[in-house]
Each structure stands twice: as C-alpha cells, then as structure tokens.
Short mmCIF file of C-alpha atoms in Angstrom, two decimals:
data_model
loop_
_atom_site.label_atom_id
_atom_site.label_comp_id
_atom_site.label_asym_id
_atom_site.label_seq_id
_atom_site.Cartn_x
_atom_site.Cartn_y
_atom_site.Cartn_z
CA UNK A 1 0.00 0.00 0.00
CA UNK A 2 1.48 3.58 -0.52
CA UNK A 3 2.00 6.17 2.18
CA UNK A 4 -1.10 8.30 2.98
CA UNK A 5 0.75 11.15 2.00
CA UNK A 6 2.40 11.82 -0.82
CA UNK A 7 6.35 13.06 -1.28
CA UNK A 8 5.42 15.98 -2.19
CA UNK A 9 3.31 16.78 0.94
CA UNK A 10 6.18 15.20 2.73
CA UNK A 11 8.83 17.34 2.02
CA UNK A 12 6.55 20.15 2.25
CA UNK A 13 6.38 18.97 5.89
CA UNK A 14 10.26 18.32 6.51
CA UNK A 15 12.91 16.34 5.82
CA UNK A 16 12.86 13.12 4.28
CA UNK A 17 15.53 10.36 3.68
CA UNK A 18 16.81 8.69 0.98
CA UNK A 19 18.32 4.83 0.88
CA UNK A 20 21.88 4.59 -0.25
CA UNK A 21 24.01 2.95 -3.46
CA UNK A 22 21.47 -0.71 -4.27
CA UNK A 23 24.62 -2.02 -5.81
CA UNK A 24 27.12 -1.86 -2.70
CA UNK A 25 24.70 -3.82 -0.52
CA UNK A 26 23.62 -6.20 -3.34
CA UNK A 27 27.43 -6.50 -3.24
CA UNK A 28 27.59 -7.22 0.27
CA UNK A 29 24.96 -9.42 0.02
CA UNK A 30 27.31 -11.56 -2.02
CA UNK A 31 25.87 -10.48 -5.56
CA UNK A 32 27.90 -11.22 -8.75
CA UNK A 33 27.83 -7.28 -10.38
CA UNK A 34 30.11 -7.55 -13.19
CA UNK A 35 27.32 -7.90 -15.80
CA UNK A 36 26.36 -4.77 -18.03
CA UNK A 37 23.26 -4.87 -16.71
CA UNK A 38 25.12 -3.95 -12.90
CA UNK A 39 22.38 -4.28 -10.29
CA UNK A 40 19.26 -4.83 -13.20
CA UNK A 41 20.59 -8.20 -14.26
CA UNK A 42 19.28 -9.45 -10.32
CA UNK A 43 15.62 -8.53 -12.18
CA UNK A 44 16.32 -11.32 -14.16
CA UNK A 45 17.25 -14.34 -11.56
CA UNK A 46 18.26 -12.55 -8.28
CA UNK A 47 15.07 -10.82 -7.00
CA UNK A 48 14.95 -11.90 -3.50
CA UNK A 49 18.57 -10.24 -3.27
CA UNK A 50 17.38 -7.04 -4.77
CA UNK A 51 14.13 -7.34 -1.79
CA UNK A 52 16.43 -8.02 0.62
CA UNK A 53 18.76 -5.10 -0.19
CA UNK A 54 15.76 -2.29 -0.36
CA UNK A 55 14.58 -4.04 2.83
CA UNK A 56 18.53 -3.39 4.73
CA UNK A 57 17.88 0.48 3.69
CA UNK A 58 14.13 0.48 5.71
CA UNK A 59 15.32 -1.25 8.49
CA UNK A 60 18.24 1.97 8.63
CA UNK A 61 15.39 4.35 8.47
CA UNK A 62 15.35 5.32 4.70
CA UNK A 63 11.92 6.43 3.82
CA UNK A 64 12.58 6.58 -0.25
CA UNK A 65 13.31 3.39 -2.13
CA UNK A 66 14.86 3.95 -5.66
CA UNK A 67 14.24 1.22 -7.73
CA UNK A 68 16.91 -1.43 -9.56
CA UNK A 69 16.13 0.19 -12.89
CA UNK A 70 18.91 2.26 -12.81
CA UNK A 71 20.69 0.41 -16.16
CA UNK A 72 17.52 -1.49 -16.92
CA UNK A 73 15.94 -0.41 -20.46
CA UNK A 74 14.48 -2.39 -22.93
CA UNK A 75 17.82 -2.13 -25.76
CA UNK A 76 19.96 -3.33 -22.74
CA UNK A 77 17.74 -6.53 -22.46
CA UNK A 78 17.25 -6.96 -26.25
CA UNK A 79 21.08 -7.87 -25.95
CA UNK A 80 20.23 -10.55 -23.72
CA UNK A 81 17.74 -11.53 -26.47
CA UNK A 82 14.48 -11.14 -24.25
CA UNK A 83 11.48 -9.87 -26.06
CA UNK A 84 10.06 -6.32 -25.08
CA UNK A 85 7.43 -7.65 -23.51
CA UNK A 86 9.63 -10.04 -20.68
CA UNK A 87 11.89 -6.32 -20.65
CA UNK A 88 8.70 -4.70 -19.43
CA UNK A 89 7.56 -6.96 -16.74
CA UNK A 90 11.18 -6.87 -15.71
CA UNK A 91 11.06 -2.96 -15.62
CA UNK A 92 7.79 -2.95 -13.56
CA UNK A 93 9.37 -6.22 -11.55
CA UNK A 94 11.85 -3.41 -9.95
CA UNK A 95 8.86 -1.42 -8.42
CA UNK A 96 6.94 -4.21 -7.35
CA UNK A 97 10.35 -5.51 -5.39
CA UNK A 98 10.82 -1.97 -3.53
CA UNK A 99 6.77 -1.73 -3.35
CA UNK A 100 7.14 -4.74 -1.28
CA UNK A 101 10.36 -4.07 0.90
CA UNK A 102 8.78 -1.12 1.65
CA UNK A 103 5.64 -2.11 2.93
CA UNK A 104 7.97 -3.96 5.31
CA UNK A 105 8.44 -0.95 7.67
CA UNK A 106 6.63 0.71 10.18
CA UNK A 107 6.69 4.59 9.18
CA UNK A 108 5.78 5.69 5.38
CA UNK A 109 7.91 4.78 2.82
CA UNK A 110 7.81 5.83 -0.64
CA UNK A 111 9.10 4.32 -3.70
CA UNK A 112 10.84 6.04 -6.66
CA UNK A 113 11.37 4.28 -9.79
CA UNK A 114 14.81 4.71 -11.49
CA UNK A 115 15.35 6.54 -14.88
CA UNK A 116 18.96 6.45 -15.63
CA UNK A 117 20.73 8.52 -18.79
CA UNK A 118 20.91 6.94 -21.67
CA UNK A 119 24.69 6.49 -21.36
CA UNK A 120 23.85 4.18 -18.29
CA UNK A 121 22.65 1.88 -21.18
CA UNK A 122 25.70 1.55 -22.86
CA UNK A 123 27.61 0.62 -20.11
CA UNK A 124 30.66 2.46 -21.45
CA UNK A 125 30.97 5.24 -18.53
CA UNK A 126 29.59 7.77 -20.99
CA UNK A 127 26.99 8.81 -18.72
CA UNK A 128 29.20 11.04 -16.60
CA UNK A 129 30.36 12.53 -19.84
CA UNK A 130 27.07 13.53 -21.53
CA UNK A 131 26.80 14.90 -25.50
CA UNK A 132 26.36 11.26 -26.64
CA UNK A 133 25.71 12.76 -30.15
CA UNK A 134 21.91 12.71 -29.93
CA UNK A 135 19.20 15.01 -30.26
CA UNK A 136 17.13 15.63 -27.53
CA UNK A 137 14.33 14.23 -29.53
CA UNK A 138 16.29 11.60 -30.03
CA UNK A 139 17.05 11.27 -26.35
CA UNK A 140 13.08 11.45 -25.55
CA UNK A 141 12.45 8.85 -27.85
CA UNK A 142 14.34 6.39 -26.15
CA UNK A 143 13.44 7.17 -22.35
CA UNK A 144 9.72 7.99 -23.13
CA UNK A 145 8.80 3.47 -23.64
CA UNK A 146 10.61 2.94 -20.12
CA UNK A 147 8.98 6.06 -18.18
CA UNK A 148 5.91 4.85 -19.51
CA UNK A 149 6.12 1.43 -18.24
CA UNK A 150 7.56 1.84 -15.03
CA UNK A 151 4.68 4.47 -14.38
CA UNK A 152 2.68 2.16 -14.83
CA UNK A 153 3.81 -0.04 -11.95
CA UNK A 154 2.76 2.47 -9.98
CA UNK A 155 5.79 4.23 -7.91
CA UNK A 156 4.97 7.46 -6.21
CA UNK A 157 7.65 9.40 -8.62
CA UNK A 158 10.54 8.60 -10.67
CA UNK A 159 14.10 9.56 -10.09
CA UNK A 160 15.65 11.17 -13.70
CA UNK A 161 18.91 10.70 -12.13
CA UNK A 162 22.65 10.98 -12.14
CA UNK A 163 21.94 12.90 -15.88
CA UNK A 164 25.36 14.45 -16.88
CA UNK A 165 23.73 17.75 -18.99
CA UNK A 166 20.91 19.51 -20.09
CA UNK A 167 20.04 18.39 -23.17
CA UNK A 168 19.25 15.32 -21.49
CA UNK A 169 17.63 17.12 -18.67
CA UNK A 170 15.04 17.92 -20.85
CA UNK A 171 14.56 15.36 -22.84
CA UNK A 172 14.22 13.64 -19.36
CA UNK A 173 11.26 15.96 -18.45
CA UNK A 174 10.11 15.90 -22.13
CA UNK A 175 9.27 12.11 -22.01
CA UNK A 176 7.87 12.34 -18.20
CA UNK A 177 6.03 15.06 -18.89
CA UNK A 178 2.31 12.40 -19.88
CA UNK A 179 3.38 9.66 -17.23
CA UNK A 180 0.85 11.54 -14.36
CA UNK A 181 3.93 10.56 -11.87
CA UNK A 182 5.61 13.54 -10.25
CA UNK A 183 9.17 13.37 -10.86
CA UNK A 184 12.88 14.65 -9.28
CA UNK A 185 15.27 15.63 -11.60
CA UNK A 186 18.98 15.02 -10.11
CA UNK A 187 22.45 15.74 -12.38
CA UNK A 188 25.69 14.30 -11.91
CA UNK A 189 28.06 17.08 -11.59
CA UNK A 190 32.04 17.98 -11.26
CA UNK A 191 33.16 21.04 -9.40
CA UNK A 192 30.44 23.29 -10.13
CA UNK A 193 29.30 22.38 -13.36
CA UNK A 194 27.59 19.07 -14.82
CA UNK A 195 29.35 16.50 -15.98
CA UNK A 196 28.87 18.11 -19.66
CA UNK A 197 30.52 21.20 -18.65
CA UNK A 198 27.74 23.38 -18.05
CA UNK A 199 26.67 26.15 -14.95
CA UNK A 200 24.66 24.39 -12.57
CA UNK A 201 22.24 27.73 -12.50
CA UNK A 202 21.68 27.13 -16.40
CA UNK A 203 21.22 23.11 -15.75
CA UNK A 204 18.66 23.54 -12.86
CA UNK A 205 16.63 25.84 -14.75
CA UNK A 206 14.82 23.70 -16.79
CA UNK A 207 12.81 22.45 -13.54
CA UNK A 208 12.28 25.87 -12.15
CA UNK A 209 8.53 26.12 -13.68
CA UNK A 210 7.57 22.78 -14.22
CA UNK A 211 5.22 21.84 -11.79
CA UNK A 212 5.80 18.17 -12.43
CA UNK A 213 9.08 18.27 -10.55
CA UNK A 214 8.55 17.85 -6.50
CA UNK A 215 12.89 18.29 -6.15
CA UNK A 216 15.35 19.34 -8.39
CA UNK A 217 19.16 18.48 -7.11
CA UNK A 218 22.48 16.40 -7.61
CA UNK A 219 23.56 12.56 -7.08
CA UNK A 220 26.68 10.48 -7.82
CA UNK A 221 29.24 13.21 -6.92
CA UNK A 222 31.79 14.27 -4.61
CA UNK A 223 30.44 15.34 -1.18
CA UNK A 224 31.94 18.56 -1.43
CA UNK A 225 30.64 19.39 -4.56
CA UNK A 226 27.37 18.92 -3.23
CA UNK A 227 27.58 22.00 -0.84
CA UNK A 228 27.37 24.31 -3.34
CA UNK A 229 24.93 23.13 -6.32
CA UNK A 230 22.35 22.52 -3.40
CA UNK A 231 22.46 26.32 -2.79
CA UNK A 232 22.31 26.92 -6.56
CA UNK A 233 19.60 24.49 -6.69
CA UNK A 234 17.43 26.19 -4.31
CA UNK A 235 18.03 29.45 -5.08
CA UNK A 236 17.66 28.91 -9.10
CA UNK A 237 14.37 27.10 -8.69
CA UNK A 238 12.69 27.52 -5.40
CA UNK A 239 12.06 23.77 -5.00
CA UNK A 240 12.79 21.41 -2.45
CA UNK A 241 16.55 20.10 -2.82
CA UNK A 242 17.41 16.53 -3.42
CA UNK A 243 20.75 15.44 -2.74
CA UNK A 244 22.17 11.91 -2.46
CA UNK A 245 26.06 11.88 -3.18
CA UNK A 246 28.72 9.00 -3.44
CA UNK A 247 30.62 7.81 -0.77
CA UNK A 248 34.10 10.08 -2.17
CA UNK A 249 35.44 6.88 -3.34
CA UNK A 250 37.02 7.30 -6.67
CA UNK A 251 35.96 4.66 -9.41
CA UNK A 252 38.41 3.07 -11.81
CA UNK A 253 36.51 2.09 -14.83
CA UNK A 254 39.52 0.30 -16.44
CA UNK A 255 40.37 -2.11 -13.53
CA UNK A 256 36.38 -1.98 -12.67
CA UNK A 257 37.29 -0.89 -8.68
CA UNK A 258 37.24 1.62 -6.31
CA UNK A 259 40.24 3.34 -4.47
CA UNK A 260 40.79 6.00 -2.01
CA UNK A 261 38.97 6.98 0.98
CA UNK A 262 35.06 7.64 1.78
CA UNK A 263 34.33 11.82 2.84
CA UNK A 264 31.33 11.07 3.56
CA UNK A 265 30.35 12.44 6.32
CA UNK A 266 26.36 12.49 7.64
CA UNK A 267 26.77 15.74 9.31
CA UNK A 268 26.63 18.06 6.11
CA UNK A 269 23.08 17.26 5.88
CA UNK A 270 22.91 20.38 8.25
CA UNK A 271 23.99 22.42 5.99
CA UNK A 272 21.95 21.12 2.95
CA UNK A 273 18.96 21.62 4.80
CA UNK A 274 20.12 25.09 5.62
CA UNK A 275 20.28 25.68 2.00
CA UNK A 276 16.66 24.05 0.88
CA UNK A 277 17.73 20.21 0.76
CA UNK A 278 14.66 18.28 1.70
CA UNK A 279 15.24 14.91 0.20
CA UNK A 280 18.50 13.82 1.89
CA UNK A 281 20.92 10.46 1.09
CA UNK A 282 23.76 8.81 -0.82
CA UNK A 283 24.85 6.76 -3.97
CA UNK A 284 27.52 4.67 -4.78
CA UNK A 285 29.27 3.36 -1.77
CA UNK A 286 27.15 4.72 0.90
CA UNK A 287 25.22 1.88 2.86
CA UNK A 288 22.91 1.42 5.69
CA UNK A 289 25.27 3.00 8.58
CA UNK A 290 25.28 5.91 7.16
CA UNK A 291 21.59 6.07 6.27
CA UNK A 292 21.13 5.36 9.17
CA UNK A 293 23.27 8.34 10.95
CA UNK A 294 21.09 10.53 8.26
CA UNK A 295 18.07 9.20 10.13
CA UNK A 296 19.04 10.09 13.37
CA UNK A 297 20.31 13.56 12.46
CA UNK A 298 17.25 14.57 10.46
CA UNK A 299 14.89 13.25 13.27
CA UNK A 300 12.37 10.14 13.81
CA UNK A 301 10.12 11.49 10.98
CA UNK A 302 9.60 13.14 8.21
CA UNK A 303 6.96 16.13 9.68
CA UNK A 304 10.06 16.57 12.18
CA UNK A 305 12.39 18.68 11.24
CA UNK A 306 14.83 20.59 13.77
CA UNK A 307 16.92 21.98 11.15
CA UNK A 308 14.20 24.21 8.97
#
C-alpha cells in the first residue's frame, strides 16, 4: 500500500531520507555485479537479493526506495535476447520488489522508480560525460517506452537521475512530462558544473517552472561538490533540494574498482537543509550505517524537522 501522503506533501512537511548505493549492498549481500546490466541483471534471476537489499535500507530508516532500474531499459535486455514484452515486466518487476520491501516498515515509505541517462545503457561510462551525439528528440524517444512502463507499476515518482547535462535534462522531463507521476530531476556534476561542462544555475533551470518536478538536485558526486549546487539548486528554482552523493570513493573504470577513501560524512546534511535540501541520502558506496546516521540527524520522521 502507498503512504497516505504523498512526497510531495512530505517534504513540504520536513525532511525526508533517501536509501543509499542498491549495488554496494547487493554486493555485500554476495551479488555477482560484473554484468552490463550492474544491479538490473538481479531482475532477471536474483530478485529476492534485490528485496532483501531495499529491505537493509528500511530497516536503517530510509523512507525513499529507488528502484533497480537504474541500467535497466528495454535495448539493454534486447542484448540478452528477451522480447520487449519479458523487458517490461522486468522494468515494472523493480517497483513491485521496492513496493514490497517497503511495505515492510513501520513509518511511510515511498518508492521512486529509477530513470537512468541513456549512457547508463551503454555501459561504457559515458553517462558522466554527456553529449552522446543525440538530439534531444532523439534522447526522448528512447526514455519515453521505459517512463511509460515503469509508471505504470505504480511508484509514487521517478528519479531522472545521475543525468550528466541539459540536453538530457530535458529530454528527461520531455518524455515524463504524460506519465501523471511527479518526478525529481537530479544531475551528476564535477566542481560546479555538470558532468557536460555546463553552470549548474543554467542546468537547474529547466525544472524551475515545471510543476511536475517535487525536487530538483544532484547525485553520484563528490560530497563537497554537493555544498554548493544545493544552494544553486534552491536558489535557481525555489524547489525542495534533493541530494544523495557517493561515498568520495574514486571509481576506476579500467580495472572496474574503487580506491581511495570515503568523505562522507552524515553531518553536512545540516547544511543542505540550511540551503533548501529536503530529500537527503547517498549513492555509490554509501550503505545502511550511514543512512542510518542521516536518520538520526534529520529526526524520527519526516513532519520533524529541527533543522528548517
């Protein structure tokens, strides 16, 4: 059953927290992740793991599930040689499976389905590069059959995430913009720009008068670079602030690893919800602990908010 409320009214109300990277607990669950597919080839033969690992995030207090659809589109599967329509019930599979782990709490928990850039299909890192070479018509053309069936699973928005520059930004919100699901629209950036290259105040602009979008923000970065596009965020559209970095680890695509040390750190979500964050978690390499510590420093529930 979904929450009584929706997201929106939530974060009108306060804070509310987001789970952390599916992939690093699927792999400390003991999950096989080398596949193109990443965390979406579990939809296939591993769906009790992918349960389990939205279920770790509730019992740490997250009260948004994104979905395993992340890398899951219908030309990824096609390589696989399924037919479009097992790709479809595998797309909606992913918000039935959070749907269900989240109906395993207590409080409300909501569940936000997964739309990842089209470079997230090629598996080829290109998605934290951006300018593939396409349109954006071209761009909406291939998210708009994957929106459209994992709205129809019925989450209570979807997450156009980690999307490295505007043209995909809009195309994004182009192909969202008939699903009747409210949406957040969160960029990968570098520094102070998106992965593309481009001002964060011209990226988050887009979103600033559609009145689809519930929380315009950034994922899969640095920490610190998070500090200041949450301000820009805020101040460029007047929406709540998502934010939901990585861990600080660096990632080596060639020797497929991470290295370095996590920056993490829970206690900056003070100072995003200073400067408008509302939606508050982490990425890649950020697990239950930490959600956890985000839980306890935002307060026991989402109306209660000590920091606004």
């Amino acid at each position: 059953m979904k929450p009584a409320r929706t997201l929106a009214g939530a974060l009108a109300a306060g804070t509310v927290v987001l789970d952390g990277g599916l992939s690093n607990q699927l792999s400390a669950q003991g999950c096989d992740l080398s596949d193109d597919l990443w965390s979406a080839s579990l939809l296939v033969d591993g769906a009790e793991q992918i349960e389990a690992a939205h279920a770790a995030y509730v019992r740490a207090g997250a009260q948004v599930l994104i979905t395993s659809s992340y890398q899951a589109t219908y030309e990824g599967f096609a390589r696989r040689g399924m037919s479009r329509d097992r790709a479809g019930t595998l797309l909606a599979r992913s918000v039935y499976l959070a749907r269900r782990a989240a109906e395993s709490g207590e409080g409300e928990v909501w569940v936000a389905a997964s739309v990842g850039p089209y470079g997230a299909m090629l598996a080829d890192g290109s998605e934290y590069r951006g300018r593939y070479g396409l349109s954006v018509r071209e761009l909406e053309r291939f998210h708009r059959p994957r929106i459209e069936i994992l709205a129809s699973a019925g989450p209570d928005v979807l997450a156009l995430e980690t999307v490295p520059d505007i043209d995909e930004a809009v195309a994004l919100l182009g192909a969202a913009g008939g699903s009747g699901v409210p949406v957040w629209l969160s960029y990968s950036i570098a520094g102070e720009r998106t992965r593309a290259g481009q001002p964060l105040a011209d990226a988050f602009a887009p979103a600033a008068d559609n009145d689809q979008v519930i929380a315009v923000g950034i994922n899969c970065c640095e920490p610190g670079d998070a500090d200041h596009a949450v301000e820009v965020a805020a101040a460029v559209t007047g929406k709540p602030v998502v934010v939901y970095p990585n861990s600080g680890e660096q990632w080596d695509a060639a020797a497929r690893g991470w290295y370095g040390h996590p920056t993490f750190d829970p206690l900056r979500v003070r100072a995003w919800q200073a400067a408008g964050a509302r939606l508050v978690g982490g990425c890649c390499r950020v697990g239950p602990a930490d959600i956890a510590a985000l839980r306890a420093l935002t307060g026991a529930a989402a109306d209660e908010n000590p920091w606004s």
